[in-house]
Tab-separated table of C-alpha atoms in Angstrom:
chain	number	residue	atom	x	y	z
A	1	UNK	CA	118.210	28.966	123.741
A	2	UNK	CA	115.910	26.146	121.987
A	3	UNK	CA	115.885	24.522	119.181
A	4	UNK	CA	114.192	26.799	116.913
A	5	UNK	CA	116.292	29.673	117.793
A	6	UNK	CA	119.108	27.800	116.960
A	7	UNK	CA	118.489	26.356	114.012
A	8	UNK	CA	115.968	29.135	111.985
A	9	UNK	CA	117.017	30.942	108.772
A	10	UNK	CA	114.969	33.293	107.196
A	11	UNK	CA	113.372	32.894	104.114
A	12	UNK	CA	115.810	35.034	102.288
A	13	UNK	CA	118.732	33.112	103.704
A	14	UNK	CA	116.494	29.673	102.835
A	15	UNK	CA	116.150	30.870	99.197
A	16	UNK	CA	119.961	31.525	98.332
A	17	UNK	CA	120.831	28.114	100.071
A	18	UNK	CA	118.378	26.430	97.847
A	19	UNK	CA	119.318	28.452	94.794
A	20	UNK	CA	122.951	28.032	95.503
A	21	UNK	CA	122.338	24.032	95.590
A	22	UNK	CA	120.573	24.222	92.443
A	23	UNK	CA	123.897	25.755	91.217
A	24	UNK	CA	126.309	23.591	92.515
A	25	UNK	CA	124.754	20.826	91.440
A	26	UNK	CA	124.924	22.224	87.807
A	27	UNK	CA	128.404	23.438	88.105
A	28	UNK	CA	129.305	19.695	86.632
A	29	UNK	CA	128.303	20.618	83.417
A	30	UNK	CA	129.849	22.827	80.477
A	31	UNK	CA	129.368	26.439	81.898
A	32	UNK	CA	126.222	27.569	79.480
A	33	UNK	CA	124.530	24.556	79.792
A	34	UNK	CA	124.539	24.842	83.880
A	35	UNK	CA	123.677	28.329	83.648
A	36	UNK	CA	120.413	27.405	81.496
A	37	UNK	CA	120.187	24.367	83.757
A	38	UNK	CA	119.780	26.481	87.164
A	39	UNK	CA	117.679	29.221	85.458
A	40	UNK	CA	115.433	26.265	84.324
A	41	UNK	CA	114.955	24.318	87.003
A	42	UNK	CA	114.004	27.511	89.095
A	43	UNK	CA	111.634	28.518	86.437
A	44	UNK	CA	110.103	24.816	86.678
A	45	UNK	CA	110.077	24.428	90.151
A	46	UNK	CA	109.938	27.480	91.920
A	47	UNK	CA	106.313	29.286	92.903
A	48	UNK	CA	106.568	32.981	91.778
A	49	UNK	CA	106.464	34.089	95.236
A	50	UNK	CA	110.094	32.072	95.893
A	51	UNK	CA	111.468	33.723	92.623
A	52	UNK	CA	109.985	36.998	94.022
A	53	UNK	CA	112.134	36.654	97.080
A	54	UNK	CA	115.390	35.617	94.637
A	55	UNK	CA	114.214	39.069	92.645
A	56	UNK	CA	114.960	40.449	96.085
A	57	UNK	CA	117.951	39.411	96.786
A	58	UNK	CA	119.219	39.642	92.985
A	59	UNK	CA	118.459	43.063	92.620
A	60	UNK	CA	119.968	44.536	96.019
A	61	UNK	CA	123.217	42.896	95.058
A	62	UNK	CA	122.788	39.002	94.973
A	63	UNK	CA	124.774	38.762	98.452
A	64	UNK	CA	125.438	35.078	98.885
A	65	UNK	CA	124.753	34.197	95.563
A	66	UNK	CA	126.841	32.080	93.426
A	67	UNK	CA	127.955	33.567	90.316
A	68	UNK	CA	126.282	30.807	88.549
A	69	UNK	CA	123.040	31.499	89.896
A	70	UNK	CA	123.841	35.422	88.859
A	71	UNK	CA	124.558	34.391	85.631
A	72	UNK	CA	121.244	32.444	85.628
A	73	UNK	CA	118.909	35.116	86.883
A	74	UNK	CA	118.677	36.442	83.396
A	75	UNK	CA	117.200	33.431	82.165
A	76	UNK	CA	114.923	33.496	85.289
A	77	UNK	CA	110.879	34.462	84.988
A	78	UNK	CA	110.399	37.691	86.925
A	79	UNK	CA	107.263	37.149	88.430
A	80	UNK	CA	104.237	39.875	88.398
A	81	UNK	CA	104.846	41.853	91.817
A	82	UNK	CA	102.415	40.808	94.718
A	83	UNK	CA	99.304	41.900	94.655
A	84	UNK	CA	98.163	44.093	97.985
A	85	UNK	CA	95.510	43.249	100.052
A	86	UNK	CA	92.344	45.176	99.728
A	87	UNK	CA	92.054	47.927	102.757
């Protein structure tokens, strides 16, 4: 097995890590205030086609999520779906 097989993750996977750590790392303040604090820094930081792929997991359960970051998505821009390419 190489390298690569053994250390991939999908971009799913990749996107509830990341949005996880954002929660974590505001899981030291009082509980509104980190819940604002995840949902913001996603909104700042995150391209609409990572918060697409959150939308994705979000809305087929939020498997994997923290409950922070739940909490958050309700704070989170939805972005416009993707457009399809032209046939």
């Amino acid at each position: 097995m190489s390298h690569d097989e053994t250390h991939t993750t999908t971009g799913i996977e990749r996107i509830v890590r990341m949005a996880n750590q954002i929660g974590t790392f505001f899981l030291s303040k009082p509980h509104d205030e980190g819940v604002a604090g995840t949902a913001e820094h996603i909104n700042k930081f995150w391209e609409p086609r990572m918060r697409r792929h959150f939308f994705e997991v979000y809305d087929a359960g939020g498997e994997g999520l923290l409950p922070i970051v739940k909490e958050a998505a309700a704070k989170i821009r939805r972005p416009a779906p993707a457009e399809k390419p032209a046939a």
